[in-house]
Structure formats: structure tokens, C-alpha cells
Amino acid sequence: MVLGLVLALVSCVLYGIATLVQAAGSKKAEGLQTFVQPLVIIGLVIDGGAFLVSLVAYQYAPLFLVQTIIGAAVVISVLGAPRFLPGVSLRTIDLVGAAIVLVGLVVIAGAAGPEDPRKPGGSFVTALIVISVAVALLTAIAYKKAPAWVMAVLAGLGFSLVAVGTRAAETDGSILDAILHPVAIVVVLGGAVGVVGNIRALERGSVAIAASIVTLVEVVLPSIVGVTMLGDQVRPGWGVALVLAITVALGGCALLAASPAGKATA
């Protein structure tokens, strides 16, 4: 589990840095020109690296631990915003929010029990594929007219499918085997839904609300699936502490997302 914890922390830091770099690059152009900005391209590469690291982390640590740590990337982006974005400063409440998240993460790490992963049956993978196709179709249908909160929920579902699908995959460790695994469909569709839904939610509504809903769904849903179906273990007597810690960490993330620095990096 220690390896999974370290990899989740690395992924979190990389996601936070990628957000900052992309935010700085996006200030120098508008529209499609944004995507050819060097800083934006660099940020996308870092994003890809963070994603690959997270895929490995899912194999070595409980989903509730990995997902909450990755969701805490907002701490990195908010605390680093003053150095990357002119005119952005931190408030005392931002530092309090960051401390709240960190305390929650420490408790969550302490609540994680020894790994005893279960091998999901073929029906589980089939169900994931059906759900991912259904969520992708719902996202396509909802894209034009759905309110921000609906797109945020769909984005959270997409990212949840990526986490659960990766954890459910059984491969021999080779890249080719991973690409050809049926669950790769779940990861690809889930990732596409997550990205598209998240961007649309940010376009149509409040940054704080969209970020909070996405983070809530992508942490809570995989955590429940991991504990109930994939063998994620919680230390005896730590169940209540884990629920409270996840709630506290998510609350801190929402507080940071609502801050001026959080909105500036959205």
C-alpha cells in the first residue's frame, strides 16, 4: 500500500502543477489558439504523466485513498497560484482550507487497511462496459441543454469509471495486455466523459459548485465500490473516522475551489 500512497501523492502534485502551467498559458491566448501555447502543451503532457502514475496507484492502494489524494490536487494549484498567475493572492482562509484537506488525508491514510484485492468476475467488467456506454450517451444527449450540475455529476461518473475500471483490470503487466483488455473501453469512455463533462460544467455554471460536485462523485462512488466489491480494506474501528475524514477533505477542497485562486486556475 505504501507504493500506492506514494504514487497517488506524486499524481496529485503533477495534476496540481499541470493546472497551474495550463492556467498561466491560457492567459496568453483565446479560443483554439490556447491549445498551441507552449505552456498549455507542457501542462497537457504533465497531465498525461499524472494520469499514467494514477493508473499504477490504483493497483496498489484502496480507491478511497487514491481518489481523495488526487482530488486534493486543488491544494497544489491554489497554493501555487500566486507564483504562476499575476494578481492572484492567497487569503488566510485558503491556508486554513489547505490545512483541513491535509488533516483529512492523514486520517484517510491511517484508516487504510492491508490490501486484500478481490478478482471481479466477467459480469462485473461487462456491467462496467454497459454503464460506461450509457453514461457516454447521456453526456452526448445532455451536452447542449443540461445545467452545470448535471454535467458535473456526469463528469464525476466518468472519472469514477476510470478509477474503478483500472482497479478491476487484470493484466500481466504489459502495456499491450492493458490496451487490449476489455476494461480499456471503460477507461477511454470514462475519461472522455470526465473531461468533456467537467469543461462543460465549468462553462455553464459556478466553478466552486462544479468542482465540488465532480470531486464528491469521483471520490465517494469509487470508494464505495472499492470497499464493497473490490476488496479495499478499512482498519477495524476506523470506519467512522474514514467517513468523517473524507467529508472534511472534500469540504476543504470545495472551500479552495471557491477561492479567488481556485477560480483563477479553473
GROMACS .gro file of C-alpha atoms in nm:
model
  266
    1MET     CA    1   0.000   0.000   0.000
    2VAL     CA    2   0.290   0.235   0.065
    3LEU     CA    3   0.379   0.235  -0.305
    4GLY     CA    4   0.020   0.320  -0.396
    5LEU     CA    5   0.018   0.604  -0.142
    6VAL     CA    6   0.342   0.750  -0.280
    7LEU     CA    7   0.223   0.722  -0.639
    8ALA     CA    8  -0.110   0.886  -0.552
    9LEU     CA    9   0.078   1.177  -0.391
   10VAL     CA   10   0.301   1.209  -0.699
   11SER     CA   11  -0.004   1.210  -0.925
   12CYS     CA   12  -0.171   1.473  -0.706
   13VAL     CA   13   0.132   1.704  -0.725
   14LEU     CA   14   0.163   1.657  -1.101
   15TYR     CA   15  -0.207   1.735  -1.155
   16GLY     CA   16  -0.174   2.049  -0.945
   17ILE     CA   17   0.135   2.166  -1.133
   18ALA     CA   18  -0.029   2.089  -1.468
   19THR     CA   19  -0.326   2.305  -1.373
   20LEU     CA   20  -0.100   2.596  -1.283
   21VAL     CA   21   0.106   2.570  -1.601
   22GLN     CA   22  -0.205   2.546  -1.820
   23ALA     CA   23  -0.368   2.838  -1.640
   24ALA     CA   24  -0.062   3.053  -1.699
   25GLY     CA   25  -0.052   2.955  -2.067
   26SER     CA   26  -0.424   3.013  -2.122
   27LYS     CA   27  -0.388   3.377  -2.017
   28LYS     CA   28  -0.177   3.442  -2.329
   29ALA     CA   29  -0.436   3.347  -2.591
   30GLU     CA   30  -0.807   3.294  -2.654
   31GLY     CA   31  -1.015   3.021  -2.818
   32LEU     CA   32  -0.838   2.743  -3.007
   33GLN     CA   33  -0.514   2.943  -3.002
   34THR     CA   34  -0.487   2.847  -2.636
   35PHE     CA   35  -0.405   2.488  -2.728
   36VAL     CA   36  -0.090   2.583  -2.921
   37GLN     CA   37   0.057   2.782  -2.635
   38PRO     CA   38   0.380   2.615  -2.516
   39LEU     CA   39   0.279   2.629  -2.151
   40VAL     CA   40  -0.058   2.471  -2.224
   41ILE     CA   41   0.109   2.192  -2.420
   42ILE     CA   42   0.357   2.135  -2.139
   43GLY     CA   43   0.068   2.127  -1.892
   44LEU     CA   44  -0.115   1.868  -2.100
   45VAL     CA   45   0.198   1.650  -2.108
   46ILE     CA   46   0.225   1.675  -1.729
   47ASP     CA   47  -0.145   1.589  -1.706
   48GLY     CA   48  -0.080   1.276  -1.910
   49GLY     CA   49   0.206   1.179  -1.683
   50ALA     CA   50  -0.012   1.230  -1.376
   51PHE     CA   51  -0.281   1.011  -1.529
   52LEU     CA   52  -0.036   0.728  -1.602
   53VAL     CA   53   0.100   0.744  -1.247
   54SER     CA   54  -0.255   0.731  -1.108
   55LEU     CA   55  -0.329   0.418  -1.312
   56VAL     CA   56  -0.048   0.238  -1.132
   57ALA     CA   57  -0.152   0.379  -0.794
   58TYR     CA   58  -0.499   0.225  -0.833
   59GLN     CA   59  -0.338  -0.119  -0.838
   60TYR     CA   60  -0.156  -0.075  -0.506
   61ALA     CA   61  -0.384   0.126  -0.275
   62PRO     CA   62  -0.754   0.145  -0.185
   63LEU     CA   63  -0.965   0.357  -0.417
   64PHE     CA   64  -1.084   0.575  -0.128
   65LEU     CA   65  -0.723   0.668  -0.057
   66VAL     CA   66  -0.610   0.728  -0.415
   67GLN     CA   67  -0.921   0.919  -0.521
   68THR     CA   68  -0.919   1.154  -0.222
   69ILE     CA   69  -0.549   1.230  -0.264
   70ILE     CA   70  -0.592   1.304  -0.636
   71GLY     CA   71  -0.894   1.522  -0.558
   72ALA     CA   72  -0.668   1.722  -0.329
   73ALA     CA   73  -0.467   1.847  -0.630
   74VAL     CA   74  -0.664   2.170  -0.583
   75VAL     CA   75  -0.441   2.235  -0.279
   76ILE     CA   76  -0.133   2.243  -0.503
   77SER     CA   77  -0.295   2.464  -0.766
   78VAL     CA   78  -0.438   2.713  -0.516
   79LEU     CA   79  -0.122   2.745  -0.306
   80GLY     CA   80   0.091   2.781  -0.619
   81ALA     CA   81  -0.139   3.026  -0.798
   82PRO     CA   82   0.030   3.346  -0.669
   83ARG     CA   83   0.361   3.235  -0.826
   84PHE     CA   84   0.211   3.148  -1.164
   85LEU     CA   85  -0.071   3.398  -1.210
   86PRO     CA   86  -0.023   3.775  -1.173
   87GLY     CA   87  -0.270   3.950  -0.947
   88VAL     CA   88  -0.366   3.636  -0.754
   89SER     CA   89  -0.304   3.626  -0.380
   90LEU     CA   90  -0.386   3.385  -0.101
   91ARG     CA   91  -0.626   3.456   0.183
   92THR     CA   92  -0.594   3.324   0.536
   93ILE     CA   93  -0.900   3.108   0.477
   94ASP     CA   94  -0.720   2.946   0.182
   95LEU     CA   95  -0.440   2.832   0.411
   96VAL     CA   96  -0.699   2.703   0.657
   97GLY     CA   97  -0.868   2.510   0.376
   98ALA     CA   98  -0.536   2.356   0.272
   99ALA     CA   99  -0.467   2.252   0.632
  100ILE     CA  100  -0.814   2.096   0.658
  101VAL     CA  101  -0.752   1.888   0.346
  102LEU     CA  102  -0.413   1.771   0.470
  103VAL     CA  103  -0.554   1.666   0.808
  104GLY     CA  104  -0.827   1.470   0.632
  105LEU     CA  105  -0.570   1.296   0.410
  106VAL     CA  106  -0.358   1.192   0.708
  107VAL     CA  107  -0.658   1.028   0.875
  108ILE     CA  108  -0.762   0.859   0.549
  109ALA     CA  109  -0.413   0.715   0.507
  110GLY     CA  110  -0.427   0.588   0.864
  111ALA     CA  111  -0.766   0.425   0.803
  112ALA     CA  112  -0.646   0.221   0.505
  113GLY     CA  113  -0.612  -0.145   0.595
  114PRO     CA  114  -0.397  -0.420   0.442
  115GLU     CA  115  -0.461  -0.496   0.077
  116ASP     CA  116  -0.683  -0.795   0.000
  117PRO     CA  117  -0.796  -0.725  -0.356
  118ARG     CA  118  -1.075  -0.938  -0.500
  119LYS     CA  119  -1.083  -1.051  -0.860
  120PRO     CA  120  -1.409  -0.927  -1.010
  121GLY     CA  121  -1.595  -1.170  -1.232
  122GLY     CA  122  -1.658  -1.125  -1.600
  123SER     CA  123  -2.008  -0.999  -1.526
  124PHE     CA  124  -1.860  -0.709  -1.330
  125VAL     CA  125  -1.647  -0.598  -1.626
  126THR     CA  126  -1.943  -0.640  -1.861
  127ALA     CA  127  -2.156  -0.424  -1.631
  128LEU     CA  128  -1.884  -0.157  -1.628
  129ILE     CA  129  -1.875  -0.152  -2.009
  130VAL     CA  130  -2.254  -0.120  -2.032
  131ILE     CA  131  -2.257   0.159  -1.772
  132SER     CA  132  -1.973   0.348  -1.943
  133VAL     CA  133  -2.155   0.336  -2.280
  134ALA     CA  134  -2.477   0.453  -2.114
  135VAL     CA  135  -2.301   0.741  -1.935
  136ALA     CA  136  -2.127   0.845  -2.258
  137LEU     CA  137  -2.463   0.852  -2.442
  138LEU     CA  138  -2.624   1.051  -2.160
  139THR     CA  139  -2.338   1.301  -2.175
  140ALA     CA  140  -2.378   1.346  -2.550
  141ILE     CA  141  -2.754   1.398  -2.511
  142ALA     CA  142  -2.719   1.637  -2.216
  143TYR     CA  143  -2.430   1.840  -2.356
  144LYS     CA  144  -2.629   2.120  -2.522
  145LYS     CA  145  -2.901   2.197  -2.267
  146ALA     CA  146  -2.826   2.030  -1.935
  147PRO     CA  147  -2.746   2.257  -1.637
  148ALA     CA  148  -2.397   2.273  -1.494
  149TRP     CA  149  -2.471   2.043  -1.200
  150VAL     CA  150  -2.589   1.763  -1.431
  151MET     CA  151  -2.271   1.788  -1.641
  152ALA     CA  152  -2.066   1.791  -1.320
  153VAL     CA  153  -2.237   1.471  -1.199
  154LEU     CA  154  -2.172   1.305  -1.536
  155ALA     CA  155  -1.807   1.417  -1.522
  156GLY     CA  156  -1.773   1.267  -1.175
  157LEU     CA  157  -1.926   0.942  -1.301
  158GLY     CA  158  -1.679   0.939  -1.591
  159PHE     CA  159  -1.377   0.982  -1.365
  160SER     CA  160  -1.523   0.719  -1.130
  161LEU     CA  161  -1.540   0.471  -1.417
  162VAL     CA  162  -1.174   0.535  -1.495
  163ALA     CA  163  -1.075   0.456  -1.136
  164VAL     CA  164  -1.298   0.151  -1.093
  165GLY     CA  165  -1.217   0.019  -1.441
  166THR     CA  166  -0.843   0.046  -1.385
  167ARG     CA  167  -0.868  -0.124  -1.048
  168ALA     CA  168  -1.082  -0.404  -1.194
  169ALA     CA  169  -0.840  -0.476  -1.479
  170GLU     CA  170  -0.639  -0.795  -1.451
  171THR     CA  171  -0.334  -0.797  -1.677
  172ASP     CA  172   0.013  -0.950  -1.690
  173GLY     CA  173   0.161  -0.603  -1.651
  174SER     CA  174   0.243  -0.540  -2.017
  175ILE     CA  175   0.121  -0.228  -2.196
  176LEU     CA  176  -0.018  -0.432  -2.486
  177ASP     CA  177  -0.219  -0.651  -2.250
  178ALA     CA  178  -0.360  -0.342  -2.078
  179ILE     CA  179  -0.458  -0.183  -2.410
  180LEU     CA  180  -0.630  -0.500  -2.532
  181HIS     CA  181  -0.810  -0.564  -2.202
  182PRO     CA  182  -1.191  -0.520  -2.233
  183VAL     CA  183  -1.190  -0.273  -1.945
  184ALA     CA  184  -0.982  -0.034  -2.160
  185ILE     CA  185  -1.314   0.065  -2.319
  186VAL     CA  186  -1.437   0.175  -1.976
  187VAL     CA  187  -1.124   0.382  -1.912
  188VAL     CA  188  -1.138   0.555  -2.251
  189LEU     CA  189  -1.511   0.633  -2.240
  190GLY     CA  190  -1.497   0.731  -1.874
  191GLY     CA  191  -1.202   0.961  -1.933
  192ALA     CA  192  -1.373   1.129  -2.229
  193VAL     CA  193  -1.695   1.181  -2.032
  194GLY     CA  194  -1.500   1.318  -1.736
  195VAL     CA  195  -1.307   1.573  -1.939
  196VAL     CA  196  -1.597   1.686  -2.159
  197GLY     CA  197  -1.846   1.698  -1.873
  198ASN     CA  198  -1.608   1.888  -1.647
  199ILE     CA  199  -1.529   2.153  -1.908
  200ARG     CA  200  -1.898   2.196  -1.991
  201ALA     CA  201  -1.990   2.228  -1.623
  202LEU     CA  202  -1.729   2.500  -1.577
  203GLU     CA  203  -1.861   2.681  -1.885
  204ARG     CA  204  -2.224   2.679  -1.775
  205GLY     CA  205  -2.208   2.740  -1.401
  206SER     CA  206  -2.020   2.819  -1.084
  207VAL     CA  207  -1.662   2.698  -1.069
  208ALA     CA  208  -1.695   2.614  -0.699
  209ILE     CA  209  -2.017   2.414  -0.740
  210ALA     CA  210  -1.892   2.227  -1.047
  211ALA     CA  211  -1.559   2.140  -0.886
  212SER     CA  212  -1.727   2.033  -0.563
  213ILE     CA  213  -1.977   1.802  -0.735
  214VAL     CA  214  -1.712   1.641  -0.959
  215THR     CA  215  -1.477   1.580  -0.666
  216LEU     CA  216  -1.757   1.449  -0.443
  217VAL     CA  217  -1.878   1.195  -0.701
  218GLU     CA  218  -1.533   1.079  -0.813
  219VAL     CA  219  -1.423   1.020  -0.453
  220VAL     CA  220  -1.736   0.876  -0.291
  221LEU     CA  221  -1.859   0.643  -0.567
  222PRO     CA  222  -1.528   0.457  -0.634
  223SER     CA  223  -1.467   0.439  -0.259
  224ILE     CA  224  -1.797   0.258  -0.206
  225VAL     CA  225  -1.734   0.021  -0.496
  226GLY     CA  226  -1.379  -0.044  -0.376
  227VAL     CA  227  -1.483  -0.135  -0.022
  228THR     CA  228  -1.793  -0.336  -0.112
  229MET     CA  229  -1.681  -0.515  -0.430
  230LEU     CA  230  -1.306  -0.492  -0.489
  231GLY     CA  231  -1.163  -0.584  -0.150
  232ASP     CA  232  -1.043  -0.245  -0.025
  233GLN     CA  233  -0.986  -0.276   0.349
  234VAL     CA  234  -1.052  -0.030   0.632
  235ARG     CA  235  -0.875  -0.078   0.965
  236PRO     CA  236  -1.106  -0.220   1.233
  237GLY     CA  237  -1.274   0.062   1.425
  238TRP     CA  238  -1.174   0.327   1.171
  239GLY     CA  239  -1.494   0.329   0.965
  240VAL     CA  240  -1.648   0.640   1.122
  241ALA     CA  241  -1.313   0.821   1.120
  242LEU     CA  242  -1.273   0.742   0.750
  243VAL     CA  243  -1.616   0.881   0.658
  244LEU     CA  244  -1.552   1.195   0.863
  245ALA     CA  245  -1.204   1.240   0.715
  246ILE     CA  246  -1.330   1.208   0.356
  247THR     CA  247  -1.607   1.459   0.435
  248VAL     CA  248  -1.357   1.701   0.587
  249ALA     CA  249  -1.113   1.664   0.297
  250LEU     CA  250  -1.390   1.721   0.041
  251GLY     CA  251  -1.510   2.024   0.235
  252GLY     CA  252  -1.160   2.169   0.228
  253CYS     CA  253  -1.137   2.106  -0.147
  254ALA     CA  254  -1.469   2.283  -0.203
  255LEU     CA  255  -1.350   2.577   0.006
  256LEU     CA  256  -1.034   2.608  -0.201
  257ALA     CA  257  -1.220   2.573  -0.531
  258ALA     CA  258  -1.442   2.867  -0.431
  259SER     CA  259  -1.143   3.089  -0.353
  260PRO     CA  260  -1.017   3.356  -0.597
  261ALA     CA  261  -0.706   3.143  -0.659
  262GLY     CA  262  -0.921   2.836  -0.726
  263LYS     CA  263  -1.137   3.022  -0.976
  264ALA     CA  264  -0.830   3.168  -1.145
  265THR     CA  265  -0.689   2.821  -1.215
  266ALA     CA  266  -1.021   2.660  -1.316
   0.00000   0.00000   0.00000
